[in-house]
PDB file of C-alpha atoms in Angstrom:
ATOM      1  CA  MET A   1     308.692  51.384  48.461  1.00 91.00           C
ATOM      2  CA  LEU A   2     307.338  49.614  45.365  1.00 94.00           C
ATOM      3  CA  VAL A   3     305.985  52.568  43.521  1.00 96.00           C
ATOM      4  CA  ALA A   4     308.913  54.735  44.646  1.00 94.00           C
ATOM      5  CA  VAL A   5     311.120  52.154  42.658  1.00 95.00           C
ATOM      6  CA  ALA A   6     308.762  52.075  39.813  1.00 97.00           C
ATOM      7  CA  LEU A   7     308.691  55.792  39.458  1.00 97.00           C
ATOM      8  CA  PHE A   8     312.671  56.096  39.704  1.00 96.00           C
ATOM      9  CA  GLY A   9     312.631  53.520  36.835  1.00 97.00           C
ATOM     10  CA  GLY A  10     310.488  55.951  34.713  1.00 97.00           C
ATOM     11  CA  MET A  11     312.497  58.959  35.444  1.00 97.00           C
ATOM     12  CA  ASP A  12     315.833  57.097  34.620  1.00 97.00           C
ATOM     13  CA  ALA A  13     314.335  56.183  31.512  1.00 97.00           C
ATOM     14  CA  GLY A  14     314.085  59.837  30.688  1.00 97.00           C
ATOM     15  CA  LEU A  15     317.506  60.666  31.987  1.00 97.00           C
ATOM     16  CA  LYS A  16     318.897  58.062  29.499  1.00 96.00           C
ATOM     17  CA  THR A  17     316.797  59.586  26.655  1.00 96.00           C
ATOM     18  CA  LEU A  18     317.975  62.900  27.131  1.00 97.00           C
ATOM     19  CA  SER A  19     321.692  61.671  27.643  1.00 95.00           C
ATOM     20  CA  PRO A  20     322.596  61.023  23.845  1.00 95.00           C
ATOM     21  CA  HIS A  21     321.632  64.613  22.831  1.00 96.00           C
ATOM     22  CA  TYR A  22     322.786  66.934  25.808  1.00 97.00           C
ATOM     23  CA  PRO A  23     325.870  67.037  28.015  1.00 95.00           C
ATOM     24  CA  ALA A  24     326.014  64.966  31.178  1.00 95.00           C
ATOM     25  CA  MET A  25     326.070  68.054  33.373  1.00 96.00           C
ATOM     26  CA  GLN A  26     322.967  69.725  31.493  1.00 97.00           C
ATOM     27  CA  VAL A  27     320.850  66.814  32.172  1.00 97.00           C
ATOM     28  CA  ALA A  28     321.892  66.633  35.676  1.00 96.00           C
ATOM     29  CA  SER A  29     321.040  70.191  36.079  1.00 97.00           C
ATOM     30  CA  LEU A  30     317.522  69.541  34.512  1.00 97.00           C
ATOM     31  CA  ARG A  31     316.747  66.683  36.966  1.00 96.00           C
ATOM     32  CA  GLY A  32     316.970  69.113  39.723  1.00 95.00           C
ATOM     33  CA  ALA A  33     315.277  72.229  38.057  1.00 96.00           C
ATOM     34  CA  SER A  34     312.604  69.940  36.712  1.00 96.00           C
ATOM     35  CA  SER A  35     311.505  69.149  40.055  1.00 95.00           C
ATOM     36  CA  LEU A  36     311.939  72.093  42.114  1.00 95.00           C
ATOM     37  CA  PRO A  37     308.499  73.720  41.409  1.00 95.00           C
ATOM     38  CA  LEU A  38     307.054  70.722  42.793  1.00 95.00           C
ATOM     39  CA  VAL A  39     309.147  70.216  45.561  1.00 94.00           C
ATOM     40  CA  LEU A  40     308.724  73.742  46.580  1.00 94.00           C
ATOM     41  CA  ALA A  41     304.629  73.421  46.573  1.00 93.00           C
ATOM     42  CA  TRP A  42     304.971  70.112  48.750  1.00 91.00           C
ATOM     43  CA  VAL A  43     307.223  72.153  51.237  1.00 93.00           C
ATOM     44  CA  TRP A  44     304.960  75.223  51.251  1.00 93.00           C
ATOM     45  CA  ALA A  45     301.948  72.662  51.997  1.00 92.00           C
ATOM     46  CA  THR A  46     303.703  70.731  54.504  1.00 90.00           C
ATOM     47  CA  ILE A  47     306.422  72.718  56.691  1.00 89.00           C
ATOM     48  CA  GLY A  48     306.181  76.226  55.429  1.00 92.00           C
ATOM     49  CA  LEU A  49     309.286  78.151  53.620  1.00 90.00           C
ATOM     50  CA  ARG A  50     310.689  79.265  56.619  1.00 89.00           C
ATOM     51  CA  GLY A  51     311.536  75.521  57.262  1.00 88.00           C
ATOM     52  CA  LEU A  52     314.041  75.764  54.241  1.00 93.00           C
ATOM     53  CA  LEU A  53     316.242  78.303  56.116  1.00 89.00           C
ATOM     54  CA  ARG A  54     316.601  76.536  59.751  1.00 87.00           C
ATOM     55  CA  VAL A  55     319.064  73.716  58.501  1.00 91.00           C
ATOM     56  CA  HIS A  56     322.750  72.142  59.268  1.00 92.00           C
ATOM     57  CA  TRP A  57     323.948  74.053  56.389  1.00 94.00           C
ATOM     58  CA  PRO A  58     327.510  71.884  56.160  1.00 94.00           C
ATOM     59  CA  LEU A  59     325.723  68.511  55.726  1.00 94.00           C
ATOM     60  CA  HIS A  60     323.543  69.926  53.374  1.00 94.00           C
ATOM     61  CA  LEU A  61     326.199  71.487  51.152  1.00 96.00           C
ATOM     62  CA  LEU A  62     328.158  67.852  51.523  1.00 96.00           C
ATOM     63  CA  ARG A  63     325.301  65.933  50.257  1.00 94.00           C
ATOM     64  CA  GLY A  64     324.826  68.408  47.596  1.00 95.00           C
ATOM     65  CA  ALA A  65     328.205  67.883  46.135  1.00 96.00           C
ATOM     66  CA  LEU A  66     327.997  64.533  46.387  1.00 96.00           C
ATOM     67  CA  GLY A  67     324.583  64.562  44.747  1.00 95.00           C
ATOM     68  CA  VAL A  68     326.239  66.554  41.891  1.00 96.00           C
ATOM     69  CA  VAL A  69     328.913  64.024  41.536  1.00 97.00           C
ATOM     70  CA  MET A  70     326.534  60.926  41.748  1.00 96.00           C
ATOM     71  CA  MET A  71     324.003  62.450  39.187  1.00 96.00           C
ATOM     72  CA  LEU A  72     326.792  63.289  36.656  1.00 96.00           C
ATOM     73  CA  GLY A  73     328.204  59.500  37.124  1.00 96.00           C
ATOM     74  CA  PHE A  74     324.981  58.077  36.785  1.00 96.00           C
ATOM     75  CA  VAL A  75     323.808  60.133  33.530  1.00 96.00           C
ATOM     76  CA  TYR A  76     327.122  59.306  31.722  1.00 95.00           C
ATOM     77  CA  GLY A  77     326.827  55.382  32.583  1.00 94.00           C
ATOM     78  CA  LEU A  78     323.430  55.406  31.464  1.00 94.00           C
ATOM     79  CA  ARG A  79     324.820  56.833  28.146  1.00 92.00           C
ATOM     80  CA  ALA A  80     326.608  54.003  27.415  1.00 89.00           C
ATOM     81  CA  LEU A  81     325.315  50.965  29.512  1.00 91.00           C
ATOM     82  CA  PRO A  82     321.695  49.430  29.345  1.00 93.00           C
ATOM     83  CA  MET A  83     319.572  50.577  32.427  1.00 95.00           C
ATOM     84  CA  SER A  84     319.517  47.114  33.827  1.00 94.00           C
ATOM     85  CA  THR A  85     323.369  46.654  33.894  1.00 93.00           C
ATOM     86  CA  ALA A  86     323.568  50.192  35.645  1.00 95.00           C
ATOM     87  CA  TYR A  87     320.879  49.090  38.246  1.00 95.00           C
ATOM     88  CA  ALA A  88     322.837  45.794  39.001  1.00 94.00           C
ATOM     89  CA  ILE A  89     326.217  47.724  40.014  1.00 94.00           C
ATOM     90  CA  THR A  90     324.225  50.506  41.848  1.00 94.00           C
ATOM     91  CA  PHE A  91     322.748  47.607  44.125  1.00 93.00           C
ATOM     92  CA  VAL A  92     326.425  47.540  45.652  1.00 93.00           C
ATOM     93  CA  ALA A  93     325.053  50.680  47.567  1.00 91.00           C
ATOM     94  CA  PRO A  94     323.395  49.556  50.438  1.00 88.00           C
ATOM     95  CA  LEU A  95     326.565  47.243  51.192  1.00 91.00           C
ATOM     96  CA  LEU A  96     328.702  50.279  50.910  1.00 92.00           C
ATOM     97  CA  ILE A  97     326.611  52.074  53.317  1.00 89.00           C
ATOM     98  CA  THR A  98     326.975  49.508  56.032  1.00 88.00           C
ATOM     99  CA  ALA A  99     330.545  49.280  55.366  1.00 92.00           C
ATOM    100  CA  MET A 100     330.554  53.390  55.664  1.00 92.00           C
ATOM    101  CA  ALA A 101     328.712  53.195  58.739  1.00 88.00           C
ATOM    102  CA  VAL A 102     331.733  51.824  60.760  1.00 90.00           C
ATOM    103  CA  PRO A 103     333.751  55.034  60.421  1.00 91.00           C
ATOM    104  CA  PHE A 104     331.475  57.700  59.866  1.00 88.00           C
ATOM    105  CA  LEU A 105     328.472  56.754  62.345  1.00 85.00           C
ATOM    106  CA  GLY A 106     330.515  54.589  64.817  1.00 87.00           C
ATOM    107  CA  GLU A 107     328.380  51.539  64.006  1.00 83.00           C
ATOM    108  CA  LYS A 108     329.701  47.677  64.595  1.00 84.00           C
ATOM    109  CA  VAL A 109     329.712  45.424  61.832  1.00 86.00           C
ATOM    110  CA  GLY A 110     330.559  41.709  62.549  1.00 87.00           C
ATOM    111  CA  PRO A 111     332.333  39.537  60.344  1.00 90.00           C
ATOM    112  CA  ARG A 112     329.567  37.496  58.764  1.00 90.00           C
ATOM    113  CA  ARG A 113     328.421  40.970  57.644  1.00 89.00           C
ATOM    114  CA  TRP A 114     331.667  42.054  56.328  1.00 93.00           C
ATOM    115  CA  ILE A 115     331.931  38.842  54.437  1.00 94.00           C
ATOM    116  CA  ALA A 116     328.615  39.458  52.726  1.00 93.00           C
ATOM    117  CA  ILE A 117     330.010  43.096  51.589  1.00 93.00           C
ATOM    118  CA  GLY A 118     332.918  41.380  50.177  1.00 95.00           C
ATOM    119  CA  VAL A 119     331.001  38.902  48.430  1.00 95.00           C
ATOM    120  CA  GLY A 120     328.782  41.773  47.053  1.00 94.00           C
ATOM    121  CA  LEU A 121     331.948  43.483  45.811  1.00 93.00           C
ATOM    122  CA  CYS A 122     332.823  40.600  44.039  1.00 94.00           C
ATOM    123  CA  GLY A 123     329.552  40.687  42.199  1.00 94.00           C
ATOM    124  CA  VAL A 124     330.431  44.275  40.747  1.00 92.00           C
ATOM    125  CA  LEU A 125     333.617  42.964  39.480  1.00 89.00           C
ATOM    126  CA  VAL A 126     332.002  40.077  37.806  1.00 90.00           C
ATOM    127  CA  ILE A 127     329.614  42.618  36.121  1.00 89.00           C
ATOM    128  CA  LEU A 128     332.512  44.927  35.265  1.00 86.00           C
ATOM    129  CA  ARG A 129     334.793  42.099  33.898  1.00 80.00           C
ATOM    130  CA  PRO A 130     337.721  43.489  34.788  1.00 68.00           C
ATOM    131  CA  THR A 131     340.240  40.756  33.187  1.00 58.00           C
ATOM    132  CA  GLY A 132     337.922  40.824  29.809  1.00 52.00           C
ATOM    133  CA  GLU A 133     336.379  42.841  27.227  1.00 51.00           C
ATOM    134  CA  GLY A 134     333.148  43.091  28.655  1.00 48.00           C
ATOM    135  CA  MET A 135     332.044  46.110  30.898  1.00 50.00           C
ATOM    136  CA  PHE A 136     334.957  47.107  32.062  1.00 65.00           C
ATOM    137  CA  THR A 137     334.356  50.739  30.754  1.00 80.00           C
ATOM    138  CA  LEU A 138     333.998  54.215  31.838  1.00 86.00           C
ATOM    139  CA  GLY A 139     330.409  53.842  31.751  1.00 90.00           C
ATOM    140  CA  GLY A 140     330.639  51.157  34.368  1.00 90.00           C
ATOM    141  CA  LEU A 141     333.208  52.781  36.387  1.00 91.00           C
ATOM    142  CA  ALA A 142     330.862  55.943  36.035  1.00 94.00           C
ATOM    143  CA  ILE A 143     327.943  53.961  37.484  1.00 95.00           C
ATOM    144  CA  LEU A 144     330.388  52.419  40.450  1.00 94.00           C
ATOM    145  CA  GLY A 145     331.422  56.007  41.447  1.00 96.00           C
ATOM    146  CA  ALA A 146     327.845  57.107  41.503  1.00 96.00           C
ATOM    147  CA  ALA A 147     326.961  54.147  43.758  1.00 95.00           C
ATOM    148  CA  VAL A 148     329.828  55.274  45.992  1.00 96.00           C
ATOM    149  CA  CYS A 149     328.475  58.767  45.903  1.00 96.00           C
ATOM    150  CA  TYR A 150     324.840  57.669  46.934  1.00 92.00           C
ATOM    151  CA  ALA A 151     326.108  55.667  49.664  1.00 91.00           C
ATOM    152  CA  ALA A 152     328.082  58.461  51.105  1.00 93.00           C
ATOM    153  CA  SER A 153     324.866  60.807  50.485  1.00 91.00           C
ATOM    154  CA  ALA A 154     323.031  57.989  52.492  1.00 88.00           C
ATOM    155  CA  ILE A 155     325.421  58.382  55.440  1.00 90.00           C
ATOM    156  CA  THR A 156     324.685  62.193  55.513  1.00 91.00           C
ATOM    157  CA  VAL A 157     321.036  61.576  55.338  1.00 87.00           C
ATOM    158  CA  ARG A 158     321.263  59.670  58.370  1.00 84.00           C
ATOM    159  CA  MET A 159     322.803  62.413  59.965  1.00 88.00           C
ATOM    160  CA  LEU A 160     320.514  65.088  58.902  1.00 88.00           C
ATOM    161  CA  ALA A 161     317.470  63.271  59.897  1.00 82.00           C
ATOM    162  CA  GLN A 162     318.266  63.943  63.472  1.00 81.00           C
ATOM    163  CA  ARG A 163     318.249  67.512  62.892  1.00 86.00           C
ATOM    164  CA  ASP A 164     316.185  68.511  59.593  1.00 90.00           C
ATOM    165  CA  SER A 165     312.922  67.768  57.768  1.00 90.00           C
ATOM    166  CA  PRO A 166     312.731  65.371  54.778  1.00 87.00           C
ATOM    167  CA  GLN A 167     311.067  68.343  53.066  1.00 90.00           C
ATOM    168  CA  SER A 168     314.185  70.508  53.237  1.00 92.00           C
ATOM    169  CA  MET A 169     316.613  67.493  52.492  1.00 91.00           C
ATOM    170  CA  VAL A 170     314.743  66.986  49.145  1.00 91.00           C
ATOM    171  CA  PHE A 171     314.838  70.798  48.530  1.00 94.00           C
ATOM    172  CA  TRP A 172     318.213  71.686  48.895  1.00 95.00           C
ATOM    173  CA  LEU A 173     319.516  68.365  46.903  1.00 93.00           C
ATOM    174  CA  MET A 174     317.438  69.514  44.099  1.00 95.00           C
ATOM    175  CA  ALA A 175     318.319  73.140  44.142  1.00 96.00           C
ATOM    176  CA  ILE A 176     322.122  72.445  44.590  1.00 96.00           C
ATOM    177  CA  LEU A 177     321.770  69.834  41.777  1.00 95.00           C
ATOM    178  CA  ALA A 178     320.266  72.859  39.424  1.00 96.00           C
ATOM    179  CA  LEU A 179     322.378  75.689  40.261  1.00 97.00           C
ATOM    180  CA  VAL A 180     325.776  73.985  40.603  1.00 97.00           C
ATOM    181  CA  CYS A 181     325.097  71.792  37.259  1.00 97.00           C
ATOM    182  CA  GLY A 182     323.416  74.645  35.420  1.00 96.00           C
ATOM    183  CA  THR A 183     326.116  76.851  35.910  1.00 97.00           C
ATOM    184  CA  LEU A 184     328.768  74.260  35.118  1.00 95.00           C
ATOM    185  CA  ALA A 185     327.255  73.426  32.122  1.00 96.00           C
ATOM    186  CA  TRP A 186     326.137  77.042  30.880  1.00 96.00           C
ATOM    187  CA  PRO A 187     329.292  77.385  28.666  1.00 95.00           C
ATOM    188  CA  GLN A 188     328.109  74.290  26.674  1.00 94.00           C
ATOM    189  CA  TRP A 189     324.535  74.327  27.241  1.00 96.00           C
ATOM    190  CA  ARG A 190     322.347  73.264  24.368  1.00 96.00           C
ATOM    191  CA  ALA A 191     319.017  74.420  23.695  1.00 96.00           C
ATOM    192  CA  ILE A 192     316.395  71.927  24.344  1.00 97.00           C
ATOM    193  CA  ARG A 193     314.577  70.390  21.286  1.00 96.00           C
ATOM    194  CA  PRO A 194     310.846  70.710  21.162  1.00 96.00           C
ATOM    195  CA  GLU A 195     310.005  66.829  21.345  1.00 96.00           C
ATOM    196  CA  HIS A 196     312.115  66.632  24.414  1.00 97.00           C
ATOM    197  CA  TRP A 197     310.126  69.094  26.496  1.00 97.00           C
ATOM    198  CA  TRP A 198     307.843  66.644  27.874  1.00 97.00           C
ATOM    199  CA  VAL A 199     310.534  64.437  29.000  1.00 97.00           C
ATOM    200  CA  VAL A 200     311.841  66.894  31.151  1.00 97.00           C
ATOM    201  CA  ALA A 201     308.467  67.744  32.380  1.00 97.00           C
ATOM    202  CA  GLY A 202     307.972  63.878  33.381  1.00 97.00           C
ATOM    203  CA  ILE A 203     311.559  63.925  34.917  1.00 97.00           C
ATOM    204  CA  GLY A 204     310.351  66.613  37.249  1.00 96.00           C
ATOM    205  CA  VAL A 205     306.947  65.239  38.066  1.00 96.00           C
ATOM    206  CA  ILE A 206     307.649  61.535  38.199  1.00 97.00           C
ATOM    207  CA  GLY A 207     310.976  62.159  39.980  1.00 94.00           C
ATOM    208  CA  THR A 208     309.232  64.274  42.639  1.00 92.00           C
ATOM    209  CA  LEU A 209     306.639  61.430  43.289  1.00 94.00           C
ATOM    210  CA  ALA A 210     309.181  59.172  43.909  1.00 93.00           C
ATOM    211  CA  GLN A 211     311.020  61.166  46.032  1.00 85.00           C
ATOM    212  CA  VAL A 212     307.853  61.580  48.295  1.00 84.00           C
ATOM    213  CA  ALA A 213     306.707  57.821  47.864  1.00 89.00           C
ATOM    214  CA  LEU A 214     310.141  57.206  49.277  1.00 85.00           C
ATOM    215  CA  THR A 215     310.225  59.312  52.075  1.00 79.00           C
ATOM    216  CA  GLU A 216     306.712  57.797  53.257  1.00 82.00           C
ATOM    217  CA  ALA A 217     308.156  54.379  52.687  1.00 83.00           C
ATOM    218  CA  PHE A 218     311.064  54.951  55.224  1.00 75.00           C
ATOM    219  CA  ARG A 219     308.618  56.961  57.704  1.00 74.00           C
ATOM    220  CA  ARG A 220     306.100  54.334  58.072  1.00 79.00           C
ATOM    221  CA  GLY A 221     307.919  50.989  57.887  1.00 74.00           C
ATOM    222  CA  GLU A 222     311.260  49.184  58.954  1.00 71.00           C
ATOM    223  CA  ALA A 223     314.125  50.162  57.132  1.00 67.00           C
ATOM    224  CA  SER A 224     315.544  46.453  57.043  1.00 64.00           C
ATOM    225  CA  LEU A 225     312.153  45.223  55.828  1.00 72.00           C
ATOM    226  CA  ILE A 226     311.503  47.912  53.047  1.00 81.00           C
ATOM    227  CA  ALA A 227     315.255  48.601  51.514  1.00 79.00           C
ATOM    228  CA  PRO A 228     315.163  45.167  49.921  1.00 84.00           C
ATOM    229  CA  LEU A 229     312.422  45.982  47.806  1.00 88.00           C
ATOM    230  CA  GLU A 230     314.611  48.454  45.724  1.00 89.00           C
ATOM    231  CA  TYR A 231     316.144  45.566  44.105  1.00 93.00           C
ATOM    232  CA  THR A 232     312.621  45.336  42.222  1.00 94.00           C
ATOM    233  CA  ALA A 233     314.438  48.133  40.105  1.00 95.00           C
ATOM    234  CA  LEU A 234     316.165  45.392  38.005  1.00 94.00           C
ATOM    235  CA  ILE A 235     312.716  44.145  36.837  1.00 94.00           C
ATOM    236  CA  TRP A 236     311.917  47.646  35.935  1.00 96.00           C
ATOM    237  CA  GLY A 237     315.238  47.963  34.219  1.00 96.00           C
ATOM    238  CA  VAL A 238     315.030  44.936  32.201  1.00 95.00           C
ATOM    239  CA  LEU A 239     311.293  45.812  30.741  1.00 96.00           C
ATOM    240  CA  LEU A 240     312.333  49.515  29.913  1.00 96.00           C
ATOM    241  CA  ASP A 241     315.651  48.343  28.051  1.00 96.00           C
ATOM    242  CA  LEU A 242     313.489  45.575  26.451  1.00 95.00           C
ATOM    243  CA  THR A 243     310.580  48.040  25.376  1.00 96.00           C
ATOM    244  CA  LEU A 244     312.679  50.985  24.552  1.00 95.00           C
ATOM    245  CA  TRP A 245     315.853  50.343  23.428  1.00 95.00           C
ATOM    246  CA  GLN A 246     315.368  46.554  22.630  1.00 94.00           C
ATOM    247  CA  VAL A 247     318.507  45.221  24.594  1.00 93.00           C
ATOM    248  CA  LEU A 248     318.610  42.591  27.381  1.00 88.00           C
ATOM    249  CA  PRO A 249     321.430  42.047  29.909  1.00 89.00           C
ATOM    250  CA  ASP A 250     324.129  39.262  29.188  1.00 87.00           C
ATOM    251  CA  GLY A 251     324.282  35.837  31.090  1.00 90.00           C
ATOM    252  CA  VAL A 252     327.583  37.535  32.896  1.00 88.00           C
ATOM    253  CA  THR A 253     325.406  40.536  34.378  1.00 91.00           C
ATOM    254  CA  TRP A 254     323.073  38.140  35.388  1.00 94.00           C
ATOM    255  CA  ILE A 255     325.143  36.317  37.428  1.00 94.00           C
ATOM    256  CA  GLY A 256     326.904  39.334  38.822  1.00 94.00           C
ATOM    257  CA  ALA A 257     323.431  41.082  39.655  1.00 95.00           C
ATOM    258  CA  ALA A 258     322.449  37.896  41.499  1.00 96.00           C
ATOM    259  CA  ILE A 259     325.630  37.799  43.467  1.00 96.00           C
ATOM    260  CA  ILE A 260     325.099  41.291  44.665  1.00 95.00           C
ATOM    261  CA  VAL A 261     321.374  40.591  45.512  1.00 94.00           C
ATOM    262  CA  VAL A 262     321.930  37.639  47.325  1.00 95.00           C
ATOM    263  CA  SER A 263     324.539  39.564  49.612  1.00 94.00           C
ATOM    264  CA  GLY A 264     322.484  42.435  50.015  1.00 92.00           C
ATOM    265  CA  LEU A 265     319.434  40.509  50.988  1.00 92.00           C
ATOM    266  CA  TYR A 266     321.611  38.503  53.747  1.00 92.00           C
ATOM    267  CA  LEU A 267     322.945  41.713  54.875  1.00 88.00           C
ATOM    268  CA  PHE A 268     319.527  43.070  55.493  1.00 86.00           C
ATOM    269  CA  ARG A 269     318.464  39.838  57.317  1.00 85.00           C
ATOM    270  CA  ARG A 270     321.952  40.189  59.580  1.00 83.00           C
ATOM    271  CA  GLU A 271     320.555  43.828  60.316  1.00 77.00           C
ATOM    272  CA  ARG A 272     317.220  42.659  61.260  1.00 76.00           C
ATOM    273  CA  VAL A 273     318.338  39.958  63.322  1.00 76.00           C
ATOM    274  CA  ARG A 274     320.811  42.240  65.218  1.00 71.00           C
ATOM    275  CA  SER A 275     318.463  44.953  65.742  1.00 68.00           C
ATOM    276  CA  GLU A 276     315.834  42.441  67.354  1.00 67.00           C
ATOM    277  CA  ASP A 277     318.702  40.948  69.500  1.00 64.00           C
ATOM    278  CA  ALA A 278     319.373  44.299  70.770  1.00 60.00           C
ATOM    279  CA  GLN A 279     315.775  44.912  71.718  1.00 60.00           C
ATOM    280  CA  GLY A 280     315.515  41.590  73.191  1.00 55.00           C
ATOM    281  CA  ILE A 281     312.904  40.438  70.504  1.00 51.00           C
ATOM    282  CA  VAL A 282     312.711  36.744  69.628  1.00 45.00           C
ATOM    283  CA  PRO A 283     312.332  36.184  65.972  1.00 44.00           C
ATOM    284  CA  PRO A 284     309.583  33.981  64.783  1.00 44.00           C
TER     285      PRO A 284
END
């Protein structure tokens, strides 16, 4: 998971590098298209190409649509915000996943976890600062919308995991991103500058390796123990912001991020306790 988070940070830096020069729709298309060859090789080496066809199409199409909106919002937000601020807002996604699991998956969420979700949402409001000048911008709202789509997509993954392979889920998400965003971006498509081809190639390679690492992390370890490691993304966001763009988040953003992270860690802890109680395990 630590490797996956670091690699995704590098991929997002590439997306932010491209975002001022190309329409958000085109950048989203390049994200999917650049990974497709490597993902296809992964599929061929593991489950074979026939495994891509025997899937639950309605959920894949829904996840693809959510992925398109998520990528557009994230790319648009990266154009306006530092990576560290964007990451801080997306940290609300695990809280939203827990909330969405109630109506869509029939899971039960106790009052203490609902309080943690509410506190985390307050942290987002601190970062957005809706009552002042701050970050209450289209960029901030776009990142928040991307986090909502990510959470909804994660719910579809939980449903698909019972039927389809991780390879098919990754492949069809990348394929739908490339096809849908490429088609919509075509009227305003801009020729890729020679100096940006290596960035596109890097996004494809790094994004694919990150996705494989993420899949392996959840295959090998308990989700409640691994998922909190996603918060290390903030470290990479700060380092990349400082190194590449010479910016740092301000104090209010740090406060909001801390509120979200603490509420998220508490939520993961409650999830683990609930799981252990259900299995009759006495925690150490």
